């Protein structure tokens, strides 16, 4: 069994993986990739799937693993990225003309990529073969076979198996990823994206053997969905990708087991284990308990981790990577309390910047809003006196009052609107992006937390559901950089909860 001699970069990468999982070595990614419920939906035999989720939630990794699984099963699949489709000319034309341009462009690119996959790209005639593909898509496999025979080209066994299966069923899966690269949320960008989605829907209806799987950031889809009423026809194709913290912990445990070469239960079995059982293997790489103070005194380390992540696997990878690097700098081969404690500031600042980058297309001056959510002098003073005032928690009335105060010096307009957003609009936005979470204390004293992905109605402007609000712990160091006792007020999530 492997032993950790030091947390150098190679070791960190082997254990935790790349922060952008799609950049991992695909064979390693396959070994430790954790498949949650969304994966089986993506693999269903549907002609169109839109995988929608926040940045850092693992959309690209899921597409990479699914495409690799296609290859292993000898299915013909093609992965397209923005630079593959940039050449489609849709500038300065009306919506319907853009849709036609997308359809023609996609069919040409698909035909070219098929020829390329069988190493005969140089024989691809753009006019002849693209039009052939559009007209008789069901015969394209035989066209490829004829071209190979005509030029005396012999395929290696794996490619021959793919070709034979393609000829038998003529099904091709088109994966499109990273469409939000360079996203600007301008009217032309929204129109371009809407036209593309309408085009792929038309193609899948015309050619039943062409299947599209497309990943989209949730904010991008939101803008397209609210700008084009025709996109309501895409709802049945949507897979809203989300994780529970329990699943993310199981993902980390699977990576640790894989690194050490330990037998690992199935993903389904891992999810059924309680967190105490899951966390036992974490002791191989990190301290079992966090030796902090206040609410964080002698807490199991897995509860610290699940408290600080925003239900995004990348958050956990980044936090563990930062702590492991600090351990390496201090000659430790096991991540200690001090290693985590020393990187919380950096982790929090990076999460705030991530959020600004992700949602500034929807609210251009989002950074002004988030930074002004920092505790006021009144909150700081009374929190120190323990007067029941919490620096990062609000009643609905209090958070409305705080945002009203912020709006006196700043004006916030969401994309596509001409009027300033009011406090209720902003509360809904902060809840939607996960900057704040809803909380409700029930009779037993237990705290129930709600997240937008599960309970979006609790931030309604028309009704008060009795929830309080708290700024997610991941942002609190960034909003209170000189406070050395941030953890004193962060409640640790229940071991079996979110």
Short mmCIF file of C-alpha atoms in Angstrom, two decimals:
data_model
loop_
_atom_site.label_atom_id
_atom_site.label_comp_id
_atom_site.label_asym_id
_atom_site.label_seq_id
_atom_site.Cartn_x
_atom_site.Cartn_y
_atom_site.Cartn_z
CA UNK A 1 0.00 0.00 0.00
CA UNK A 2 1.21 3.51 -0.80
CA UNK A 3 2.53 5.72 1.98
CA UNK A 4 2.60 9.51 1.93
CA UNK A 5 6.17 10.70 2.24
CA UNK A 6 5.35 14.32 1.51
CA UNK A 7 2.50 16.35 0.03
CA UNK A 8 4.38 17.41 -3.07
CA UNK A 9 2.36 18.55 -6.10
CA UNK A 10 2.31 15.08 -7.69
CA UNK A 11 1.01 13.46 -4.50
CA UNK A 12 -1.64 16.13 -4.03
CA UNK A 13 -2.80 15.64 -7.60
CA UNK A 14 -2.95 11.86 -7.21
CA UNK A 15 -5.03 12.04 -4.04
CA UNK A 16 -7.37 14.97 -4.60
CA UNK A 17 -7.28 15.31 -8.37
CA UNK A 18 -7.06 18.44 -10.46
CA UNK A 19 -9.11 21.45 -9.35
CA UNK A 20 -10.66 21.34 -12.82
CA UNK A 21 -11.45 17.61 -12.92
CA UNK A 22 -11.68 17.53 -16.71
CA UNK A 23 -7.95 18.38 -16.80
CA UNK A 24 -7.12 15.20 -14.88
CA UNK A 25 -5.60 12.24 -16.65
CA UNK A 26 -8.72 10.54 -17.98
CA UNK A 27 -7.73 7.06 -16.75
CA UNK A 28 -7.16 8.34 -13.23
CA UNK A 29 -10.38 10.34 -13.37
CA UNK A 30 -12.30 7.20 -14.37
CA UNK A 31 -10.90 5.30 -11.38
CA UNK A 32 -11.93 7.75 -8.71
CA UNK A 33 -14.88 9.46 -10.41
CA UNK A 34 -18.00 9.38 -8.24
CA UNK A 35 -21.28 8.95 -10.16
CA UNK A 36 -24.28 10.51 -8.49
CA UNK A 37 -27.88 10.36 -9.69
CA UNK A 38 -27.36 12.94 -12.45
CA UNK A 39 -24.89 10.64 -14.24
CA UNK A 40 -27.45 7.92 -14.93
CA UNK A 41 -29.84 10.51 -16.33
CA UNK A 42 -27.12 11.81 -18.62
CA UNK A 43 -26.47 8.29 -19.91
CA UNK A 44 -30.13 7.66 -20.74
CA UNK A 45 -30.91 7.10 -24.42
CA UNK A 46 -32.39 10.55 -25.01
CA UNK A 47 -31.60 12.66 -28.08
CA UNK A 48 -31.02 15.89 -26.14
CA UNK A 49 -29.64 16.48 -22.68
CA UNK A 50 -28.73 19.84 -21.11
CA UNK A 51 -26.55 19.45 -18.01
CA UNK A 52 -27.09 22.63 -16.01
CA UNK A 53 -25.28 23.62 -12.84
CA UNK A 54 -23.08 26.10 -11.04
CA UNK A 55 -19.45 26.64 -11.95
CA UNK A 56 -17.20 24.11 -10.22
CA UNK A 57 -19.92 21.52 -9.76
CA UNK A 58 -18.32 18.99 -12.12
CA UNK A 59 -20.15 19.34 -15.44
CA UNK A 60 -17.01 19.05 -17.58
CA UNK A 61 -15.77 16.04 -15.63
CA UNK A 62 -19.10 14.27 -16.11
CA UNK A 63 -19.00 14.85 -19.86
CA UNK A 64 -15.39 13.65 -20.05
CA UNK A 65 -16.18 10.42 -18.17
CA UNK A 66 -19.34 9.80 -20.20
CA UNK A 67 -17.46 10.29 -23.48
CA UNK A 68 -14.76 7.90 -22.31
CA UNK A 69 -17.40 5.34 -21.41
CA UNK A 70 -18.79 5.66 -24.94
CA UNK A 71 -15.34 4.87 -26.31
CA UNK A 72 -15.04 1.80 -24.08
CA UNK A 73 -18.41 0.61 -25.40
CA UNK A 74 -17.37 1.28 -29.02
CA UNK A 75 -19.93 4.05 -29.41
CA UNK A 76 -19.14 6.92 -31.74
CA UNK A 77 -18.94 10.17 -29.78
CA UNK A 78 -17.48 13.58 -30.48
CA UNK A 79 -16.52 16.30 -27.99
CA UNK A 80 -16.91 19.85 -29.27
CA UNK A 81 -15.50 22.93 -27.58
CA UNK A 82 -16.07 26.61 -28.36
CA UNK A 83 -13.15 26.85 -30.78
CA UNK A 84 -14.68 24.01 -32.84
CA UNK A 85 -17.85 25.99 -33.49
CA UNK A 86 -16.52 29.57 -33.55
CA UNK A 87 -16.32 29.43 -37.33
CA UNK A 88 -20.09 29.17 -37.69
CA UNK A 89 -21.03 32.57 -39.11
CA UNK A 90 -24.09 34.01 -37.41
CA UNK A 91 -23.09 37.64 -37.05
CA UNK A 92 -25.63 40.38 -37.70
CA UNK A 93 -28.45 38.11 -38.83
CA UNK A 94 -31.95 37.55 -37.51
CA UNK A 95 -32.90 34.73 -35.12
CA UNK A 96 -34.26 32.32 -37.72
CA UNK A 97 -31.23 32.88 -39.94
CA UNK A 98 -28.97 32.14 -36.96
CA UNK A 99 -30.82 28.88 -36.30
CA UNK A 100 -30.35 27.83 -39.93
CA UNK A 101 -26.66 28.75 -39.78
CA UNK A 102 -26.22 26.70 -36.61
CA UNK A 103 -27.94 23.67 -38.13
CA UNK A 104 -25.90 23.79 -41.33
CA UNK A 105 -22.70 24.44 -39.39
CA UNK A 106 -23.27 21.63 -36.89
CA UNK A 107 -24.03 19.07 -39.58
CA UNK A 108 -20.88 20.03 -41.48
CA UNK A 109 -18.71 19.93 -38.34
CA UNK A 110 -20.18 16.59 -37.27
CA UNK A 111 -19.45 15.09 -40.68
CA UNK A 112 -15.89 16.42 -40.61
CA UNK A 113 -15.32 15.14 -37.08
CA UNK A 114 -16.55 11.67 -38.05
CA UNK A 115 -14.07 11.54 -40.93
CA UNK A 116 -11.36 12.76 -38.56
CA UNK A 117 -12.18 10.08 -35.97
CA UNK A 118 -11.53 7.42 -38.61
CA UNK A 119 -8.30 9.11 -39.81
CA UNK A 120 -9.70 10.10 -43.21
CA UNK A 121 -10.25 13.81 -42.62
CA UNK A 122 -8.18 14.73 -45.69
CA UNK A 123 -10.84 13.03 -47.84
CA UNK A 124 -13.68 15.07 -46.35
CA UNK A 125 -15.29 17.24 -49.00
CA UNK A 126 -17.13 20.01 -47.20
CA UNK A 127 -19.77 20.58 -49.86
CA UNK A 128 -20.29 16.98 -50.90
CA UNK A 129 -20.13 15.17 -47.58
CA UNK A 130 -21.81 17.80 -45.41
CA UNK A 131 -24.79 17.90 -47.75
CA UNK A 132 -24.81 14.10 -47.88
CA UNK A 133 -24.86 13.95 -44.10
CA UNK A 134 -27.74 16.38 -43.95
CA UNK A 135 -29.74 14.55 -46.57
CA UNK A 136 -29.15 10.89 -45.72
CA UNK A 137 -27.71 10.88 -42.21
CA UNK A 138 -28.67 7.25 -41.75
CA UNK A 139 -26.24 6.17 -44.48
CA UNK A 140 -23.22 8.09 -43.26
CA UNK A 141 -21.62 5.01 -41.72
CA UNK A 142 -21.66 3.29 -45.10
CA UNK A 143 -20.20 6.40 -46.73
CA UNK A 144 -17.26 6.23 -44.32
CA UNK A 145 -16.83 2.49 -44.98
CA UNK A 146 -16.84 3.08 -48.73
CA UNK A 147 -14.26 5.84 -48.37
CA UNK A 148 -11.98 3.57 -46.31
CA UNK A 149 -12.27 0.74 -48.86
CA UNK A 150 -11.73 3.06 -51.80
CA UNK A 151 -8.48 4.37 -50.35
CA UNK A 152 -7.27 1.03 -48.97
CA UNK A 153 -7.22 2.23 -45.37
CA UNK A 154 -7.20 -0.40 -42.59
CA UNK A 155 -8.44 0.68 -39.17
CA UNK A 156 -7.05 -0.52 -35.88
CA UNK A 157 -9.35 -2.97 -34.11
CA UNK A 158 -10.85 -0.45 -31.67
CA UNK A 159 -11.80 1.98 -34.43
CA UNK A 160 -13.11 -0.87 -36.57
CA UNK A 161 -15.41 -1.90 -33.70
CA UNK A 162 -16.71 1.66 -33.43
CA UNK A 163 -17.33 1.82 -37.18
CA UNK A 164 -19.21 -1.47 -37.17
CA UNK A 165 -21.45 -0.35 -34.34
CA UNK A 166 -21.95 3.00 -36.06
CA UNK A 167 -22.99 1.27 -39.28
CA UNK A 168 -25.40 -0.93 -37.35
CA UNK A 169 -27.15 1.86 -35.47
CA UNK A 170 -25.79 5.10 -36.95
CA UNK A 171 -26.07 6.75 -33.52
CA UNK A 172 -23.58 9.45 -32.68
CA UNK A 173 -23.34 11.35 -29.39
CA UNK A 174 -22.20 14.97 -29.59
CA UNK A 175 -20.82 16.42 -26.36
CA UNK A 176 -20.54 20.22 -26.21
CA UNK A 177 -18.68 21.75 -23.27
CA UNK A 178 -17.32 25.11 -22.08
CA UNK A 179 -19.90 27.17 -23.93
CA UNK A 180 -19.69 29.77 -21.16
CA UNK A 181 -16.05 30.48 -22.05
CA UNK A 182 -15.92 34.20 -22.78
CA UNK A 183 -19.61 34.59 -21.93
CA UNK A 184 -20.56 38.28 -21.78
CA UNK A 185 -24.35 38.18 -21.27
CA UNK A 186 -24.85 40.78 -23.99
CA UNK A 187 -28.03 40.67 -26.05
CA UNK A 188 -26.10 39.20 -28.97
CA UNK A 189 -24.55 36.48 -26.75
CA UNK A 190 -27.95 35.50 -25.36
CA UNK A 191 -29.44 35.44 -28.85
CA UNK A 192 -26.53 33.34 -30.13
CA UNK A 193 -26.96 30.79 -27.34
CA UNK A 194 -30.73 30.67 -27.79
CA UNK A 195 -30.34 30.09 -31.54
CA UNK A 196 -27.84 27.30 -30.91
CA UNK A 197 -30.17 25.51 -28.47
CA UNK A 198 -33.07 25.81 -30.89
CA UNK A 199 -30.85 24.45 -33.67
CA UNK A 200 -29.77 21.33 -31.75
CA UNK A 201 -33.37 20.66 -30.81
CA UNK A 202 -34.35 20.85 -34.49
CA UNK A 203 -31.48 18.55 -35.48
CA UNK A 204 -32.42 15.89 -32.94
CA UNK A 205 -36.00 15.97 -34.18
CA UNK A 206 -34.93 15.69 -37.84
CA UNK A 207 -32.20 13.09 -37.28
CA UNK A 208 -33.11 10.67 -34.48
CA UNK A 209 -29.64 9.15 -34.56
CA UNK A 210 -27.89 12.37 -33.51
CA UNK A 211 -27.79 12.87 -29.74
CA UNK A 212 -26.56 16.10 -28.12
CA UNK A 213 -25.28 16.40 -24.56
CA UNK A 214 -24.53 20.03 -23.66
CA UNK A 215 -23.24 21.52 -20.41
CA UNK A 216 -24.35 25.00 -19.42
CA UNK A 217 -23.75 27.17 -16.40
CA UNK A 218 -26.98 27.80 -14.51
CA UNK A 219 -26.73 31.60 -14.84
CA UNK A 220 -26.23 31.31 -18.61
CA UNK A 221 -29.27 29.07 -19.01
CA UNK A 222 -31.29 31.38 -16.76
CA UNK A 223 -30.62 34.38 -19.01
CA UNK A 224 -31.43 32.43 -22.15
CA UNK A 225 -34.53 30.88 -20.60
CA UNK A 226 -35.91 34.26 -19.46
CA UNK A 227 -35.06 36.00 -22.74
CA UNK A 228 -36.59 33.52 -25.20
CA UNK A 229 -40.01 32.04 -24.51
CA UNK A 230 -39.42 29.27 -27.06
CA UNK A 231 -36.86 27.67 -24.73
CA UNK A 232 -39.69 26.36 -22.55
CA UNK A 233 -39.65 23.42 -24.97
CA UNK A 234 -36.22 22.50 -23.60
CA UNK A 235 -37.39 21.91 -20.02
CA UNK A 236 -37.77 18.15 -20.48
CA UNK A 237 -34.16 17.96 -21.67
CA UNK A 238 -32.73 19.69 -18.59
CA UNK A 239 -30.72 17.85 -15.94
CA UNK A 240 -30.24 20.17 -12.99
CA UNK A 241 -26.92 19.01 -11.61
CA UNK A 242 -26.50 19.22 -7.84
CA UNK A 243 -24.71 17.42 -5.04
CA UNK A 244 -25.35 16.86 -1.38
CA UNK A 245 -22.47 17.40 1.00
CA UNK A 246 -22.74 13.72 1.92
CA UNK A 247 -22.11 12.74 -1.70
CA UNK A 248 -19.11 15.07 -1.90
CA UNK A 249 -17.65 13.52 1.25
CA UNK A 250 -18.17 10.07 -0.30
CA UNK A 251 -16.36 11.35 -3.41
CA UNK A 252 -13.34 12.38 -1.30
CA UNK A 253 -13.28 9.02 0.48
CA UNK A 254 -13.33 7.22 -2.86
CA UNK A 255 -10.31 9.23 -3.98
CA UNK A 256 -8.41 8.42 -0.80
CA UNK A 257 -9.20 4.72 -1.12
CA UNK A 258 -8.16 4.75 -4.78
CA UNK A 259 -4.85 6.42 -3.95
CA UNK A 260 -3.98 3.84 -1.29
CA UNK A 261 -5.17 0.93 -3.40
CA UNK A 262 -7.86 -0.05 -0.90
CA UNK A 263 -11.01 -2.01 -1.83
CA UNK A 264 -13.80 0.46 -2.44
CA UNK A 265 -17.55 -0.16 -2.25
CA UNK A 266 -19.77 0.89 -5.13
CA UNK A 267 -20.80 4.54 -5.31
CA UNK A 268 -24.30 3.54 -4.19
CA UNK A 269 -22.88 1.69 -1.17
CA UNK A 270 -20.68 4.65 -0.24
CA UNK A 271 -23.68 6.97 -0.17
CA UNK A 272 -25.51 4.57 2.15
CA UNK A 273 -22.70 4.72 4.72
CA UNK A 274 -23.00 7.21 7.55
CA UNK A 275 -20.46 10.01 7.74
CA UNK A 276 -18.61 8.51 10.70
CA UNK A 277 -17.96 5.36 8.66
CA UNK A 278 -16.93 7.37 5.60
CA UNK A 279 -14.56 9.56 7.57
CA UNK A 280 -12.50 6.68 8.94
CA UNK A 281 -10.35 6.56 5.81
CA UNK A 282 -9.66 10.30 5.93
CA UNK A 283 -7.40 9.66 8.91
CA UNK A 284 -4.80 8.32 6.48
CA UNK A 285 -4.17 11.82 5.15
CA UNK A 286 -5.46 14.29 7.73
CA UNK A 287 -6.18 14.76 11.41
CA UNK A 288 -9.33 13.04 12.60
CA UNK A 289 -10.50 16.02 14.69
CA UNK A 290 -10.16 19.77 14.38
CA UNK A 291 -8.58 21.19 17.51
CA UNK A 292 -10.08 24.66 17.38
CA UNK A 293 -11.99 26.76 19.85
CA UNK A 294 -15.58 27.77 20.48
CA UNK A 295 -17.98 25.90 18.24
CA UNK A 296 -15.00 24.32 16.47
CA UNK A 297 -13.40 22.70 19.51
CA UNK A 298 -12.54 19.03 18.95
CA UNK A 299 -14.96 18.63 16.02
CA UNK A 300 -14.57 15.69 13.58
CA UNK A 301 -12.69 16.99 10.55
CA UNK A 302 -15.28 15.80 8.05
CA UNK A 303 -17.87 18.06 9.67
CA UNK A 304 -15.54 21.05 9.25
CA UNK A 305 -15.10 20.22 5.56
CA UNK A 306 -18.81 19.78 4.83
CA UNK A 307 -19.61 23.00 6.67
CA UNK A 308 -17.27 25.08 4.52
CA UNK A 309 -18.02 23.78 1.04
CA UNK A 310 -20.84 25.16 -1.13
CA UNK A 311 -22.06 21.78 -2.37
CA UNK A 312 -19.45 21.91 -5.11
CA UNK A 313 -16.79 19.20 -5.42
CA UNK A 314 -14.24 21.77 -6.57
CA UNK A 315 -14.57 23.57 -3.22
CA UNK A 316 -13.49 20.47 -1.33
CA UNK A 317 -10.62 19.79 -3.72
CA UNK A 318 -9.39 23.38 -3.39
CA UNK A 319 -9.63 23.44 0.41
CA UNK A 320 -7.81 20.13 0.80
CA UNK A 321 -5.20 21.12 -1.79
CA UNK A 322 -4.44 24.42 -0.01
CA UNK A 323 -4.12 22.64 3.35
CA UNK A 324 -1.91 19.88 1.88
CA UNK A 325 0.44 22.47 0.38
CA UNK A 326 0.72 24.17 3.76
CA UNK A 327 1.52 20.80 5.35
CA UNK A 328 4.24 20.26 2.73
CA UNK A 329 5.76 23.67 3.48
CA UNK A 330 5.95 22.67 7.16
CA UNK A 331 7.37 19.18 6.58
CA UNK A 332 4.24 17.30 7.60
CA UNK A 333 3.01 14.19 5.82
CA UNK A 334 -0.43 14.49 7.38
CA UNK A 335 -2.71 17.53 7.19
CA UNK A 336 -3.11 19.01 10.66
CA UNK A 337 -5.50 21.51 12.27
CA UNK A 338 -2.95 24.27 11.76
CA UNK A 339 -2.76 23.57 8.05
CA UNK A 340 -6.49 24.05 7.59
CA UNK A 341 -6.59 27.02 9.96
CA UNK A 342 -3.89 28.85 8.01
CA UNK A 343 -5.62 28.55 4.63
CA UNK A 344 -9.20 29.51 5.53
CA UNK A 345 -8.53 33.16 4.64
CA UNK A 346 -7.21 32.29 1.19
CA UNK A 347 -9.97 29.75 0.59
CA UNK A 348 -12.64 32.31 1.50
CA UNK A 349 -11.17 35.07 -0.68
CA UNK A 350 -11.00 32.72 -3.66
CA UNK A 351 -14.64 31.66 -3.20
CA UNK A 352 -15.76 35.29 -3.13
CA UNK A 353 -13.82 36.04 -6.30
CA UNK A 354 -15.22 32.89 -7.96
CA UNK A 355 -18.74 34.11 -7.23
CA UNK A 356 -18.03 37.57 -8.63
CA UNK A 357 -16.59 36.05 -11.81
CA UNK A 358 -19.47 33.62 -12.20
CA UNK A 359 -22.37 36.02 -11.76
CA UNK A 360 -21.14 39.43 -12.90
CA UNK A 361 -22.81 38.76 -16.26
CA UNK A 362 -26.14 38.78 -14.43
CA UNK A 363 -25.32 41.63 -12.03
CA UNK A 364 -22.37 43.69 -13.31
CA UNK A 365 -21.53 45.32 -9.97
CA UNK A 366 -21.98 42.17 -7.90
CA UNK A 367 -18.62 42.75 -6.18
CA UNK A 368 -19.93 45.99 -4.66
CA UNK A 369 -22.94 44.13 -3.32
CA UNK A 370 -21.07 41.19 -1.83
CA UNK A 371 -18.32 43.25 -0.21
CA UNK A 372 -20.90 45.56 1.37
CA UNK A 373 -22.55 42.55 3.01
CA UNK A 374 -19.66 42.63 5.48
CA UNK A 375 -20.63 43.04 9.14
CA UNK A 376 -21.43 46.58 10.23
CA UNK A 377 -19.76 48.23 13.20
CA UNK A 378 -22.98 47.71 15.16
CA UNK A 379 -22.96 44.00 14.38
CA UNK A 380 -19.29 43.65 15.32
CA UNK A 381 -19.66 45.59 18.55
CA UNK A 382 -22.74 43.77 19.78
CA UNK A 383 -21.50 40.35 18.68
CA UNK A 384 -18.42 40.91 20.88
CA UNK A 385 -20.71 41.74 23.77
CA UNK A 386 -22.67 38.54 23.11
CA UNK A 387 -25.94 40.48 22.92
CA UNK A 388 -27.63 38.01 20.62
CA UNK A 389 -26.55 39.90 17.51
CA UNK A 390 -24.82 37.65 14.99
CA UNK A 391 -22.50 39.19 12.42
CA UNK A 392 -23.54 36.86 9.61
CA UNK A 393 -27.17 35.98 10.41
CA UNK A 394 -30.27 38.03 9.70
CA UNK A 395 -34.00 37.95 10.11
CA UNK A 396 -35.86 38.80 6.91
CA UNK A 397 -36.51 42.31 8.22
CA UNK A 398 -32.82 42.76 9.12
CA UNK A 399 -31.45 41.61 5.77
CA UNK A 400 -33.94 43.84 3.93
CA UNK A 401 -32.82 46.75 6.10
CA UNK A 402 -29.13 46.02 5.45
CA UNK A 403 -29.62 45.82 1.70
CA UNK A 404 -31.72 48.99 1.69
CA UNK A 405 -28.80 50.72 3.39
CA UNK A 406 -26.37 49.39 0.77
CA UNK A 407 -28.68 50.55 -2.03
CA UNK A 408 -28.54 54.13 -0.73
CA UNK A 409 -24.97 54.36 -2.00
CA UNK A 410 -25.07 51.83 -4.86
CA UNK A 411 -27.49 51.04 -7.66
CA UNK A 412 -27.98 47.46 -8.80
CA UNK A 413 -29.56 46.50 -12.12
CA UNK A 414 -29.84 42.93 -13.28
CA UNK A 415 -29.17 42.00 -16.89
CA UNK A 416 -32.07 42.86 -19.17
CA UNK A 417 -33.81 45.23 -16.71
CA UNK A 418 -34.02 49.02 -16.80
CA UNK A 419 -35.02 49.68 -13.20
CA UNK A 420 -32.93 49.34 -10.07
CA UNK A 421 -33.36 46.10 -8.15
CA UNK A 422 -35.05 46.44 -4.77
CA UNK A 423 -34.01 44.69 -1.57
CA UNK A 424 -36.32 41.70 -2.10
CA UNK A 425 -34.93 41.14 -5.60
CA UNK A 426 -31.42 41.18 -4.17
CA UNK A 427 -32.26 38.76 -1.34
CA UNK A 428 -33.63 36.35 -3.94
CA UNK A 429 -30.46 36.75 -6.03
CA UNK A 430 -28.14 36.18 -3.06
CA UNK A 431 -30.10 33.05 -2.16
CA UNK A 432 -30.09 31.80 -5.75
CA UNK A 433 -26.30 32.07 -6.08
CA UNK A 434 -25.70 30.42 -2.69
CA UNK A 435 -24.18 33.48 -0.99
CA UNK A 436 -26.86 33.21 1.69
CA UNK A 437 -28.77 30.15 2.84
CA UNK A 438 -32.17 29.97 4.52
CA UNK A 439 -32.37 28.58 8.04
CA UNK A 440 -35.25 27.66 10.29
CA UNK A 441 -35.17 26.37 13.86
CA UNK A 442 -37.81 23.75 14.54
CA UNK A 443 -39.38 22.87 17.91
CA UNK A 444 -36.72 20.30 18.77
CA UNK A 445 -34.06 23.01 18.46
CA UNK A 446 -32.61 21.49 15.31
CA UNK A 447 -31.61 23.90 12.54
CA UNK A 448 -33.01 23.12 9.09
CA UNK A 449 -31.15 24.74 6.21
CA UNK A 450 -32.58 25.31 2.75
CA UNK A 451 -30.71 25.80 -0.51
CA UNK A 452 -32.13 27.35 -3.65
CA UNK A 453 -31.74 24.18 -5.70
CA UNK A 454 -34.22 22.41 -3.40
CA UNK A 455 -36.47 25.14 -1.98
CA UNK A 456 -36.49 28.18 -4.25
CA UNK A 457 -39.85 29.48 -3.04
CA UNK A 458 -38.71 30.45 0.48
CA UNK A 459 -37.20 33.68 -0.89
CA UNK A 460 -40.52 34.73 -2.45
CA UNK A 461 -41.23 38.46 -2.46
CA UNK A 462 -44.93 37.73 -1.91
CA UNK A 463 -44.84 35.61 1.25
CA UNK A 464 -42.70 35.21 4.36
CA UNK A 465 -42.01 31.56 5.14
CA UNK A 466 -40.50 32.34 8.52
CA UNK A 467 -36.89 31.68 7.53
CA UNK A 468 -33.86 33.53 8.76
CA UNK A 469 -30.81 34.05 6.55
CA UNK A 470 -27.11 33.46 7.00
CA UNK A 471 -24.09 34.21 4.85
CA UNK A 472 -22.49 30.94 3.82
CA UNK A 473 -19.40 30.14 5.96
CA UNK A 474 -17.21 29.92 2.84
CA UNK A 475 -17.36 33.74 2.49
CA UNK A 476 -16.98 34.88 6.08
CA UNK A 477 -13.21 35.25 6.30
CA UNK A 478 -13.23 37.36 3.13
CA UNK A 479 -15.91 39.65 4.59
CA UNK A 480 -14.20 39.91 7.97
CA UNK A 481 -10.47 39.69 7.18
CA UNK A 482 -9.17 41.03 10.49
CA UNK A 483 -11.42 38.98 12.71
CA UNK A 484 -9.36 36.18 14.27
CA UNK A 485 -12.42 34.53 15.79
CA UNK A 486 -14.56 33.93 12.69
CA UNK A 487 -14.97 30.27 13.57
CA UNK A 488 -16.45 31.15 16.96
CA UNK A 489 -19.76 31.93 15.24
CA UNK A 490 -19.83 29.26 12.52
CA UNK A 491 -22.23 26.50 13.43
CA UNK A 492 -21.01 23.08 12.40
CA UNK A 493 -23.38 21.09 10.22
CA UNK A 494 -24.90 18.02 11.77
CA UNK A 495 -22.97 14.88 10.85
CA UNK A 496 -25.93 13.39 8.99
CA UNK A 497 -27.17 16.64 7.51
CA UNK A 498 -26.14 19.07 4.88
#
